[in-house]
Coordinates of C-alpha atoms in Angstrom, one line a residue:
M1 CA -72.5 -116.8 -62.8
S2 CA -70.9 -115.8 -66.1
T3 CA -73.0 -113.1 -67.7
P4 CA -72.2 -110.1 -69.8
T5 CA -71.5 -107.0 -67.7
G6 CA -69.6 -103.7 -67.7
D7 CA -70.4 -100.5 -69.6
S8 CA -68.4 -101.6 -72.6
A9 CA -70.1 -105.0 -72.9
F10 CA -73.5 -103.4 -72.4
L11 CA -72.9 -100.8 -75.1
H12 CA -71.6 -103.3 -77.5
G13 CA -74.6 -105.5 -77.0
L14 CA -76.9 -102.5 -77.3
E15 CA -75.2 -101.5 -80.6
L16 CA -75.7 -105.0 -82.0
T17 CA -79.4 -105.1 -81.1
V18 CA -80.1 -101.5 -82.3
R19 CA -78.5 -102.2 -85.7
A20 CA -80.5 -105.4 -86.0
E21 CA -83.8 -103.8 -85.2
L22 CA -83.0 -100.9 -87.5
T23 CA -82.4 -103.4 -90.3
E24 CA -85.7 -105.0 -89.5
A25 CA -87.5 -101.7 -89.5
E26 CA -86.0 -100.7 -92.8
N27 CA -86.8 -104.0 -94.4
S28 CA -90.4 -104.1 -93.2
R29 CA -91.6 -100.5 -93.6
P30 CA -95.2 -100.8 -92.5
V31 CA -96.1 -97.8 -94.8
D32 CA -95.9 -100.2 -97.7
D33 CA -98.2 -102.7 -95.9
A34 CA -100.9 -100.0 -95.6
V35 CA -101.2 -99.4 -99.3
G36 CA -104.6 -100.3 -100.5
V37 CA -105.9 -100.9 -96.9
P38 CA -108.5 -98.4 -95.7
P39 CA -107.1 -96.3 -92.7
D40 CA -109.9 -97.5 -90.4
E41 CA -108.6 -101.0 -90.9
W42 CA -104.9 -100.3 -90.1
L43 CA -103.5 -102.3 -87.3
F44 CA -100.7 -99.7 -86.8
D45 CA -100.0 -96.0 -87.5
P46 CA -97.4 -95.7 -90.3
A47 CA -96.3 -92.4 -88.8
D48 CA -95.4 -94.2 -85.6
A49 CA -93.3 -96.7 -87.6
Q50 CA -91.4 -93.9 -89.2
R51 CA -90.8 -92.2 -85.9
D52 CA -89.6 -95.6 -84.6
E53 CA -87.0 -95.8 -87.3
V54 CA -85.8 -92.2 -86.7
G55 CA -85.5 -93.0 -83.0
L56 CA -83.5 -96.1 -83.8
R57 CA -81.0 -94.1 -85.9
S58 CA -80.7 -91.5 -83.1
L59 CA -80.1 -94.2 -80.5
L60 CA -77.5 -95.9 -82.7
G61 CA -75.6 -92.6 -83.0
A62 CA -75.7 -92.0 -79.3
V63 CA -74.4 -95.6 -78.6
E64 CA -71.6 -95.2 -81.1
A65 CA -70.5 -92.0 -79.4
L66 CA -70.6 -93.6 -76.0
E67 CA -68.6 -96.6 -77.2
G68 CA -65.9 -94.2 -78.3
D69 CA -65.6 -93.0 -74.8
T70 CA -65.6 -96.3 -72.9
G71 CA -63.7 -98.5 -75.4
R72 CA -65.3 -101.3 -77.2
D73 CA -62.9 -104.1 -76.4
A74 CA -62.9 -103.9 -72.6
P75 CA -63.0 -107.4 -71.1
E76 CA -66.2 -108.7 -69.6
A77 CA -66.2 -109.2 -65.9
E78 CA -67.8 -112.1 -64.1
A79 CA -70.0 -112.1 -61.0
P80 CA -70.5 -115.7 -59.9
A81 CA -73.8 -116.1 -58.0
R82 CA -72.4 -118.6 -55.6
G83 CA -72.8 -116.8 -52.2
T84 CA -75.4 -118.7 -50.3
A85 CA -73.9 -118.8 -46.9
A86 CA -76.4 -118.9 -44.0
G87 CA -77.2 -115.5 -42.7
H88 CA -75.5 -113.7 -45.6
V89 CA -78.3 -113.9 -48.1
P90 CA -81.8 -112.5 -47.1
D91 CA -84.4 -115.3 -47.1
R92 CA -86.9 -114.8 -50.0
S93 CA -88.6 -118.1 -49.9
G94 CA -91.9 -116.3 -49.2
A95 CA -93.2 -112.8 -49.5
D96 CA -92.1 -111.6 -46.0
R97 CA -88.6 -110.1 -45.7
S98 CA -86.7 -108.5 -42.9
P99 CA -88.1 -105.0 -42.0
A100 CA -84.6 -103.8 -41.3
Y101 CA -83.4 -105.0 -44.7
A102 CA -86.3 -103.3 -46.4
R103 CA -85.5 -100.0 -44.6
Q104 CA -81.8 -100.3 -45.5
V105 CA -82.6 -100.8 -49.2
A106 CA -85.2 -98.1 -49.2
S107 CA -83.0 -95.6 -47.6
A108 CA -80.1 -96.4 -50.0
H109 CA -82.3 -96.7 -53.1
P110 CA -85.5 -94.6 -52.9
H111 CA -88.0 -95.6 -55.4
G112 CA -87.6 -93.9 -58.8
S113 CA -84.0 -92.9 -58.3
G114 CA -82.1 -95.7 -56.5
V115 CA -81.7 -98.1 -59.4
A116 CA -79.8 -97.0 -62.5
A117 CA -82.3 -96.1 -65.2
R118 CA -79.9 -96.7 -68.0
D119 CA -82.3 -99.4 -69.2
H120 CA -84.5 -101.5 -67.1
C121 CA -87.0 -102.3 -69.8
L122 CA -87.9 -105.3 -71.9
S123 CA -84.4 -106.2 -73.2
P124 CA -80.9 -104.8 -72.7
A125 CA -81.4 -102.9 -75.9
R126 CA -84.7 -101.1 -75.4
A127 CA -84.6 -97.4 -74.8
V128 CA -87.0 -96.4 -72.0
D129 CA -89.2 -94.2 -74.2
R130 CA -89.1 -96.1 -77.4
P131 CA -92.5 -97.0 -78.9
T132 CA -93.2 -100.6 -79.6
G133 CA -94.9 -101.9 -82.8
G134 CA -96.3 -105.3 -83.5
A135 CA -93.8 -107.9 -84.8
R136 CA -94.5 -109.8 -87.9
Y137 CA -95.9 -113.3 -88.4
G138 CA -94.8 -115.1 -91.5
R139 CA -94.7 -118.3 -93.4
M140 CA -92.2 -121.2 -92.8
F141 CA -93.3 -123.0 -96.0
R142 CA -94.0 -120.2 -98.4
G143 CA -94.5 -122.4 -101.4
L144 CA -97.3 -124.4 -100.0
D145 CA -100.9 -123.5 -100.7
P146 CA -103.5 -123.0 -98.0
L147 CA -105.5 -126.1 -97.3
G148 CA -109.0 -124.6 -97.3
T149 CA -111.5 -126.6 -95.3
D150 CA -115.2 -125.9 -94.7
P151 CA -115.4 -124.2 -91.3
E152 CA -118.5 -126.2 -90.5
L153 CA -116.6 -129.4 -90.8
L154 CA -113.8 -128.1 -88.6
M155 CA -116.4 -127.1 -85.9
R156 CA -118.0 -130.5 -86.0
A157 CA -114.6 -132.2 -85.7
G158 CA -113.5 -130.0 -82.8
G159 CA -116.8 -129.7 -81.0
D160 CA -118.6 -131.7 -78.4
G161 CA -118.7 -135.4 -79.6
G162 CA -116.4 -134.8 -82.5
I163 CA -113.2 -136.7 -83.4
C164 CA -111.1 -134.4 -81.1
D165 CA -113.3 -135.0 -78.1
A166 CA -111.7 -137.3 -75.6
A167 CA -114.8 -137.4 -73.3
V168 CA -115.1 -141.1 -73.7
L169 CA -111.7 -141.4 -72.1
D170 CA -112.9 -139.7 -69.0
R171 CA -114.3 -143.0 -67.9
L172 CA -110.8 -144.5 -67.9
T173 CA -109.1 -145.1 -64.6
S174 CA -106.9 -142.3 -63.4
G175 CA -103.7 -142.3 -65.6
G176 CA -105.3 -144.6 -68.2
D177 CA -103.8 -142.5 -71.0
D178 CA -100.6 -141.3 -69.3
A179 CA -97.5 -140.4 -71.3
T180 CA -93.9 -140.6 -70.3
E181 CA -93.2 -137.0 -69.3
A182 CA -94.4 -135.2 -66.3
A183 CA -97.7 -133.3 -66.3
G184 CA -96.2 -129.9 -66.0
W185 CA -94.3 -129.7 -69.3
P186 CA -97.2 -128.6 -71.5
F187 CA -97.7 -125.7 -69.1
F188 CA -94.1 -124.7 -69.4
G189 CA -94.6 -124.8 -73.2
Q190 CA -97.6 -122.6 -72.7
L191 CA -95.4 -120.0 -70.9
V192 CA -92.9 -120.2 -73.8
A193 CA -95.8 -119.5 -76.2
H194 CA -96.9 -116.5 -74.2
D195 CA -93.3 -115.2 -74.2
I196 CA -93.0 -115.1 -78.0
T197 CA -96.5 -114.9 -79.4
A198 CA -99.7 -112.9 -78.9
D199 CA -102.2 -112.8 -81.8
R200 CA -105.1 -110.6 -80.8
S201 CA -107.0 -111.0 -84.0
P202 CA -110.6 -112.4 -83.8
I203 CA -110.9 -116.2 -84.0
G204 CA -113.3 -115.9 -87.0
G205 CA -110.7 -114.2 -89.1
G206 CA -111.3 -110.9 -90.8
V207 CA -107.6 -109.9 -90.7
A208 CA -105.4 -110.9 -93.7
P209 CA -102.6 -113.2 -92.5
D210 CA -99.9 -111.1 -94.1
V211 CA -100.9 -108.0 -92.0
L212 CA -101.3 -109.9 -88.7
R213 CA -99.1 -108.4 -85.9
N214 CA -97.6 -110.2 -83.0
S215 CA -97.9 -108.3 -79.8
R216 CA -94.9 -110.0 -78.4
A217 CA -91.3 -109.6 -79.4
P218 CA -90.2 -112.8 -81.2
R219 CA -87.5 -113.5 -78.5
L220 CA -87.2 -115.9 -75.6
N221 CA -86.6 -113.0 -73.3
L222 CA -89.1 -113.5 -70.4
E223 CA -91.1 -110.5 -71.5
I224 CA -94.0 -112.3 -69.7
I225 CA -92.5 -111.5 -66.3
Y226 CA -90.3 -108.4 -67.0
S227 CA -92.7 -106.5 -69.2
D228 CA -91.1 -103.0 -69.4
G229 CA -89.1 -103.4 -66.2
P230 CA -89.0 -101.2 -63.0
I231 CA -89.1 -98.0 -65.1
G232 CA -91.9 -98.9 -67.5
S233 CA -93.9 -101.3 -65.3
P234 CA -93.2 -100.2 -61.8
Y235 CA -96.3 -101.8 -60.4
L236 CA -94.6 -105.2 -60.8
F237 CA -91.7 -104.4 -58.5
D238 CA -91.2 -103.7 -54.8
V239 CA -91.4 -100.0 -54.2
H240 CA -88.7 -100.4 -51.5
D241 CA -86.4 -102.5 -53.6
P242 CA -87.1 -102.0 -57.3
A243 CA -84.6 -104.6 -58.4
T244 CA -87.0 -107.3 -57.0
F245 CA -90.5 -108.4 -58.0
L246 CA -93.4 -107.7 -55.7
L247 CA -95.2 -110.9 -54.6
G248 CA -98.7 -111.5 -53.3
P249 CA -99.5 -112.7 -49.7
N250 CA -97.4 -115.6 -48.6
G251 CA -95.4 -115.4 -51.7
D252 CA -97.6 -117.8 -53.7
D253 CA -99.5 -115.3 -55.8
V254 CA -98.8 -112.2 -57.8
P255 CA -100.0 -108.8 -56.5
R256 CA -103.6 -108.0 -57.5
N257 CA -105.6 -104.8 -57.6
H258 CA -108.7 -104.3 -55.4
Q259 CA -110.8 -106.1 -57.9
G260 CA -108.6 -109.2 -57.9
V261 CA -107.0 -108.5 -61.4
A262 CA -103.4 -109.7 -61.5
L263 CA -100.6 -107.2 -61.7
I264 CA -98.5 -109.3 -64.0
G265 CA -96.3 -109.0 -67.1
D266 CA -98.7 -111.1 -69.2
P267 CA -102.4 -111.5 -68.1
R268 CA -102.6 -114.8 -69.9
D269 CA -100.3 -116.3 -67.3
D270 CA -103.2 -115.9 -64.8
V271 CA -105.5 -118.1 -66.9
H272 CA -105.2 -121.1 -64.6
L273 CA -103.4 -122.2 -61.4
F274 CA -100.6 -124.0 -63.2
A275 CA -99.5 -121.2 -65.5
L276 CA -99.7 -118.7 -62.5
S277 CA -97.6 -121.1 -60.3
L278 CA -94.9 -121.3 -62.9
H279 CA -94.9 -117.5 -63.3
V280 CA -94.6 -117.0 -59.6
A281 CA -91.7 -119.5 -59.5
L282 CA -89.9 -117.4 -62.1
L283 CA -90.4 -114.3 -59.9
H284 CA -88.9 -116.1 -57.0
A285 CA -86.0 -117.2 -59.1
H286 CA -85.3 -113.6 -60.2
N287 CA -85.5 -112.3 -56.6
H288 CA -83.1 -115.1 -55.4
L289 CA -80.6 -114.2 -58.1
V290 CA -80.7 -110.6 -56.9
D291 CA -79.9 -111.9 -53.4
L292 CA -77.0 -114.0 -54.7
L293 CA -75.6 -111.1 -56.8
R294 CA -75.7 -108.7 -53.8
A295 CA -74.0 -111.3 -51.6
D296 CA -71.2 -111.5 -54.2
G297 CA -70.7 -107.8 -54.1
V298 CA -72.1 -106.8 -57.4
P299 CA -72.7 -103.0 -57.6
E300 CA -76.3 -102.1 -56.9
A301 CA -76.6 -100.3 -60.3
E302 CA -75.9 -103.6 -62.1
V303 CA -77.9 -106.0 -60.0
F304 CA -81.2 -105.9 -61.8
D305 CA -79.7 -106.2 -65.3
R306 CA -77.4 -109.0 -64.2
A307 CA -80.2 -110.9 -62.5
R308 CA -82.5 -110.5 -65.6
T309 CA -79.7 -111.7 -67.9
A310 CA -78.9 -114.6 -65.7
L311 CA -82.5 -115.8 -65.4
T312 CA -83.1 -115.3 -69.1
W313 CA -80.1 -117.3 -70.1
H314 CA -80.9 -120.1 -67.7
Y315 CA -84.4 -120.1 -69.1
Q316 CA -83.1 -120.2 -72.7
W317 CA -80.8 -123.1 -71.8
I318 CA -83.7 -125.0 -70.3
V319 CA -85.7 -124.5 -73.5
V320 CA -82.8 -125.9 -75.6
R321 CA -81.4 -128.6 -73.3
D322 CA -84.3 -129.8 -71.2
F323 CA -87.6 -128.9 -72.9
L324 CA -86.9 -129.5 -76.6
P325 CA -85.2 -132.9 -76.2
R326 CA -88.2 -134.2 -74.3
L327 CA -90.6 -132.8 -76.9
V328 CA -88.8 -133.5 -80.2
G329 CA -86.0 -135.8 -79.3
A330 CA -82.3 -135.0 -78.6
P331 CA -81.0 -136.1 -82.1
L332 CA -83.2 -133.5 -83.9
V333 CA -82.1 -130.8 -81.4
E334 CA -78.5 -131.6 -81.9
E335 CA -79.0 -131.5 -85.7
V336 CA -80.6 -128.1 -85.7
L337 CA -77.9 -126.7 -83.3
A338 CA -75.1 -128.1 -85.5
E339 CA -76.5 -127.4 -89.0
G340 CA -79.0 -124.6 -88.5
G341 CA -82.6 -124.6 -89.7
R342 CA -83.5 -126.0 -93.1
W343 CA -86.8 -124.1 -93.3
F344 CA -86.4 -121.4 -90.6
A345 CA -83.1 -119.5 -90.1
P346 CA -83.8 -115.8 -89.8
L347 CA -80.8 -113.4 -89.8
P348 CA -80.0 -111.5 -86.5
G349 CA -82.7 -109.0 -85.8
E350 CA -85.0 -110.3 -88.5
A351 CA -86.9 -112.9 -86.5
Y352 CA -90.6 -113.5 -87.0
I353 CA -93.1 -116.2 -85.8
P354 CA -94.1 -118.7 -88.5
L355 CA -97.9 -119.2 -88.6
E356 CA -97.2 -123.0 -89.0
F357 CA -95.6 -122.8 -85.5
A358 CA -98.0 -120.4 -83.7
D359 CA -101.3 -121.8 -85.1
A360 CA -100.5 -125.5 -85.4
A361 CA -97.3 -127.2 -84.2
F362 CA -96.8 -125.3 -80.9
R363 CA -100.4 -125.9 -79.9
Y364 CA -99.5 -129.5 -79.4
G365 CA -99.8 -129.0 -75.6
H366 CA -103.5 -128.8 -75.7
G367 CA -103.4 -132.6 -76.4
Q368 CA -101.3 -133.2 -73.3
I369 CA -103.8 -131.7 -70.7
R370 CA -104.9 -134.4 -68.3
H371 CA -108.5 -135.1 -67.6
T372 CA -108.0 -134.4 -63.9
Y373 CA -105.1 -133.2 -61.6
R374 CA -104.1 -133.7 -58.0
L375 CA -102.8 -130.5 -56.5
V376 CA -101.2 -132.0 -53.3
D377 CA -100.2 -135.5 -52.3
G378 CA -103.4 -137.4 -51.4
G379 CA -105.7 -134.6 -52.4
P380 CA -108.7 -134.9 -54.7
E381 CA -108.4 -134.9 -58.4
V382 CA -110.1 -132.0 -60.3
P383 CA -110.2 -130.9 -64.0
L384 CA -108.3 -127.9 -65.2
F385 CA -111.5 -126.1 -66.1
P386 CA -113.6 -124.8 -64.5
D387 CA -112.0 -125.9 -61.2
L388 CA -108.6 -124.3 -61.6
V389 CA -109.6 -121.3 -63.8
G390 CA -107.7 -118.2 -62.9
F391 CA -108.3 -114.4 -63.3
G392 CA -108.7 -113.9 -59.6
P393 CA -107.1 -114.8 -56.2
H394 CA -107.0 -118.5 -55.4
S395 CA -108.6 -119.8 -52.3
A396 CA -106.6 -121.4 -49.6
G397 CA -107.8 -124.9 -50.8
R398 CA -106.2 -124.3 -54.2
R399 CA -102.5 -124.3 -53.2
L400 CA -100.3 -126.3 -55.6
D401 CA -97.3 -128.5 -54.7
L402 CA -95.1 -128.3 -57.9
A403 CA -93.9 -131.8 -57.2
Q404 CA -97.3 -132.9 -58.4
L405 CA -96.5 -131.5 -61.8
F406 CA -92.7 -132.0 -62.2
D407 CA -90.2 -134.6 -61.0
L408 CA -88.5 -132.6 -58.3
P409 CA -85.3 -133.8 -56.5
G410 CA -86.1 -135.9 -53.5
R411 CA -89.8 -136.2 -54.2
P412 CA -91.9 -139.0 -55.6
P413 CA -92.6 -139.0 -59.4
A414 CA -95.1 -136.4 -60.5
Q415 CA -98.3 -137.1 -62.4
R416 CA -97.8 -137.6 -66.1
A417 CA -99.0 -135.6 -69.0
K418 CA -101.8 -137.1 -71.2
R419 CA -100.6 -139.0 -74.3
L420 CA -100.8 -137.2 -77.6
D421 CA -103.5 -138.8 -79.7
G422 CA -105.5 -136.0 -81.3
R423 CA -108.1 -135.9 -78.6
L424 CA -108.6 -133.2 -75.9
A425 CA -109.9 -133.5 -72.4
A426 CA -113.5 -132.6 -71.7
S427 CA -112.4 -129.5 -69.8
L428 CA -110.9 -128.1 -73.1
I429 CA -113.8 -129.1 -75.3
G430 CA -116.1 -127.0 -73.0
L431 CA -114.0 -124.0 -72.0
P432 CA -115.6 -121.7 -69.4
E433 CA -116.7 -118.2 -70.4
Q434 CA -114.0 -116.7 -68.2
V435 CA -111.5 -118.0 -70.8
T436 CA -113.4 -117.6 -74.1
G437 CA -115.4 -114.5 -73.3
A438 CA -119.0 -114.3 -74.5
V439 CA -119.3 -116.2 -77.8
D440 CA -122.2 -116.4 -80.3
V441 CA -121.1 -119.8 -81.7
A442 CA -121.2 -122.8 -79.3
A443 CA -118.2 -124.4 -81.0
Y444 CA -116.0 -121.5 -79.9
H445 CA -116.1 -123.0 -76.4
S446 CA -114.1 -125.9 -77.7
L447 CA -110.3 -125.3 -77.8
A448 CA -110.0 -128.0 -80.5
A449 CA -112.5 -126.1 -82.7
R450 CA -110.7 -122.9 -82.0
D451 CA -107.3 -124.5 -83.0
L452 CA -108.8 -125.9 -86.2
L453 CA -110.4 -122.6 -87.2
R454 CA -107.3 -120.6 -86.4
G455 CA -105.3 -122.7 -88.9
E456 CA -108.0 -122.2 -91.5
T457 CA -108.2 -118.4 -91.0
T458 CA -104.5 -118.0 -91.3
G459 CA -104.3 -120.2 -94.4
L460 CA -102.1 -123.0 -93.2
P461 CA -101.2 -125.9 -95.6
S462 CA -102.2 -129.5 -94.9
G463 CA -100.0 -131.7 -92.8
E464 CA -99.5 -134.1 -95.7
A465 CA -98.2 -131.2 -97.9
V466 CA -95.6 -130.3 -95.2
A467 CA -94.6 -133.9 -94.8
R468 CA -93.9 -134.3 -98.5
L469 CA -92.0 -131.0 -98.6
I470 CA -89.6 -131.9 -95.8
G471 CA -89.2 -135.5 -97.2
V472 CA -91.1 -137.7 -94.8
T473 CA -93.9 -140.2 -95.5
P474 CA -97.3 -138.8 -94.7
L475 CA -99.7 -140.5 -92.3
T476 CA -102.1 -143.0 -93.7
V477 CA -105.9 -142.6 -93.5
D478 CA -106.0 -145.4 -90.9
E479 CA -103.6 -143.5 -88.7
L480 CA -105.5 -140.2 -89.1
E481 CA -108.9 -141.9 -88.2
Q482 CA -110.6 -139.2 -90.2
T483 CA -111.1 -138.6 -93.9
W484 CA -110.5 -134.9 -94.8
P485 CA -111.7 -133.8 -98.3
H486 CA -108.4 -132.2 -99.4
G487 CA -105.9 -132.9 -96.7
T488 CA -105.5 -132.8 -92.9
P489 CA -105.5 -129.6 -90.9
L490 CA -101.9 -129.1 -89.8
W491 CA -102.7 -128.8 -86.0
F492 CA -104.6 -132.1 -86.0
Y493 CA -102.0 -133.7 -88.2
V494 CA -99.2 -132.8 -85.8
L495 CA -101.2 -134.4 -82.9
K496 CA -101.9 -137.7 -84.8
E497 CA -98.3 -137.8 -86.1
A498 CA -97.2 -137.6 -82.4
E499 CA -99.4 -140.5 -81.6
H500 CA -98.1 -142.8 -84.4
R501 CA -94.6 -141.5 -85.0
G502 CA -93.8 -140.3 -81.6
G503 CA -95.4 -143.0 -79.4
G504 CA -97.7 -140.4 -77.9
D505 CA -94.8 -139.0 -76.0
R506 CA -93.2 -136.5 -78.4
L507 CA -93.8 -134.8 -81.7
G508 CA -93.2 -136.6 -85.0
P509 CA -91.0 -135.4 -87.9
V510 CA -93.3 -132.6 -89.1
G511 CA -94.3 -131.1 -85.7
G512 CA -90.8 -131.7 -84.3
R513 CA -89.1 -130.0 -87.2
I514 CA -91.3 -126.9 -87.0
V515 CA -90.9 -126.5 -83.2
A516 CA -87.1 -127.2 -83.0
E517 CA -86.2 -125.0 -85.9
V518 CA -88.3 -122.1 -84.7
L519 CA -87.2 -122.1 -81.1
V520 CA -83.5 -122.5 -81.9
G521 CA -83.8 -120.0 -84.8
L522 CA -85.4 -117.4 -82.6
L523 CA -82.4 -117.7 -80.2
R524 CA -79.9 -117.5 -83.0
A525 CA -81.6 -114.3 -84.4
D526 CA -81.5 -112.6 -81.0
P527 CA -78.2 -110.7 -80.5
T528 CA -78.7 -110.9 -76.7
S529 CA -79.3 -114.6 -76.4
Y530 CA -76.7 -117.0 -74.9
L531 CA -76.4 -118.8 -78.2
V532 CA -75.2 -115.6 -79.8
R533 CA -73.3 -113.9 -77.0
Q534 CA -71.6 -117.0 -75.5
P535 CA -72.5 -120.2 -77.4
D536 CA -70.4 -122.4 -75.0
W537 CA -72.1 -120.9 -71.9
T538 CA -73.4 -123.3 -69.4
P539 CA -75.6 -122.7 -66.3
Q540 CA -73.8 -121.6 -63.2
L541 CA -76.6 -122.3 -60.8
P542 CA -76.5 -125.5 -58.7
A543 CA -78.1 -128.6 -60.2
A544 CA -79.5 -131.6 -58.4
G545 CA -78.5 -133.9 -61.2
S546 CA -75.8 -134.1 -63.8
R547 CA -77.3 -131.2 -65.8
F548 CA -79.2 -128.1 -64.9
G549 CA -82.9 -128.3 -65.8
L550 CA -86.3 -126.8 -65.1
A551 CA -86.7 -128.6 -61.8
D552 CA -83.6 -126.7 -60.5
L553 CA -84.9 -123.4 -61.6
L554 CA -88.4 -124.0 -60.0
T555 CA -86.7 -124.9 -56.7
L556 CA -84.1 -122.1 -56.8
G557 CA -84.0 -120.6 -53.3
V558 CA -86.8 -122.9 -52.1
D559 CA -86.3 -125.4 -49.2
R560 CA -86.6 -128.7 -51.1
D561 CA -87.4 -130.4 -47.8
R562 CA -90.3 -128.0 -46.9
P563 CA -93.5 -130.0 -46.6
A564 CA -96.1 -129.6 -49.3
P565 CA -98.9 -127.1 -48.6
A566 CA -102.1 -128.4 -47.0
A567 CA -105.1 -129.0 -49.3

């Protein structure tokens, strides 16, 4: 597995990232943002931001001094993760592991001191004690005016019985509105969204869009599972082996406290069974990579960082080479990779999340949620909500066979995602209170209404305006099936465009352009991503087909012939 390693490579990468983040801090000075805003409405403390900048300068000086000692041009070593001989790699397919192995690791690496604490936090460039401030949201199409639509109209369109309500389709036979791709892909997209965005402002607005803060780093770095690493988030890791994640009973859940609350890098990944299952699969993948690296003789002090980098790069590769081509089409992906973004191309360390992406285009997956799902072969079909709602341990009857969501090697085809057509399944039009919290407006139980309102409160332009700007013909009134007074809300437009310009299987030119440019642009702005560090890098883990993909990652270290769990 070819990944950056060695003190020189680590320090060089650290210097690049610190310089980039220092530039971002200097260019975004939050003190200026606070001018004219009452202190009780600040979303951050300007003094913290100043201390952050001072800390970055100090860290940069220390890194430069250390680089002078180690030499900046030392070659990077390789540590292929190929050792999988029987009996040589501990079995981590479930939560149980050999007591002798645990005692051996615990004695050699006592908790809190056994793993090098050089940096086991969010990214290879985060200092252990560095404060984190909210990242910025921004505009992708800065010259376009906000649409401005009556909120009452949006709530009617998105509410029960509105144009976004697919309840009538619930009477179709199972699979009556199936798309081409497997049912699990929108849930993978949901994890990607959790990894790069977290807007905690109220749905009804009240926070100016230009001072919104993203509680996630705008990087595809698997912050959703690693959080602040074994040092900053020790409750996520095995006390006897801090390089590995702690798993719940039988290895199919995350650890939970005595009240059933998940001990997890991002609580949103516990929202339903499918998101949690993908999260757990990533934990297994990391632990298996640790086993492979140890089997290949990688020094223990490097194992965690190497496993994290390997998993992150394989995940980034999947986003670019497996996920995006299915969602926007391979030609657009290749164009953006070759030519860069026309509308979103942030410089290294200056990434942000466009509101057109976060509050419209990348909410496409809501339209791909099926009316019902089968969890195991031959099992009953149930809706996502309320039947599969998370935020607590799942009963024995709610075990998921991932082959029901994804096309896995050697297994029958999975269920398919719902076609994109601007309508949402009934389980999303009437979200349970566990998901929405207590609301005083009935329409807030509808995910469609929430999506429409979010685009209004953040001042998004109309879909037609974006289409004209990027040079494509807007949808017609007949295609939209709804007359909007001044233009179509961008989120709804993206879904209807996918129906008529993407065959219901993928995003059209507006939605596809936004999503492709943002995801590739975020990787290009991240000094630690594979596209920056080693653009010609390819996955080193085994693939069942001609190219490594998500199915290979989900089954990493898992016996593919193991029977599906009983219903």
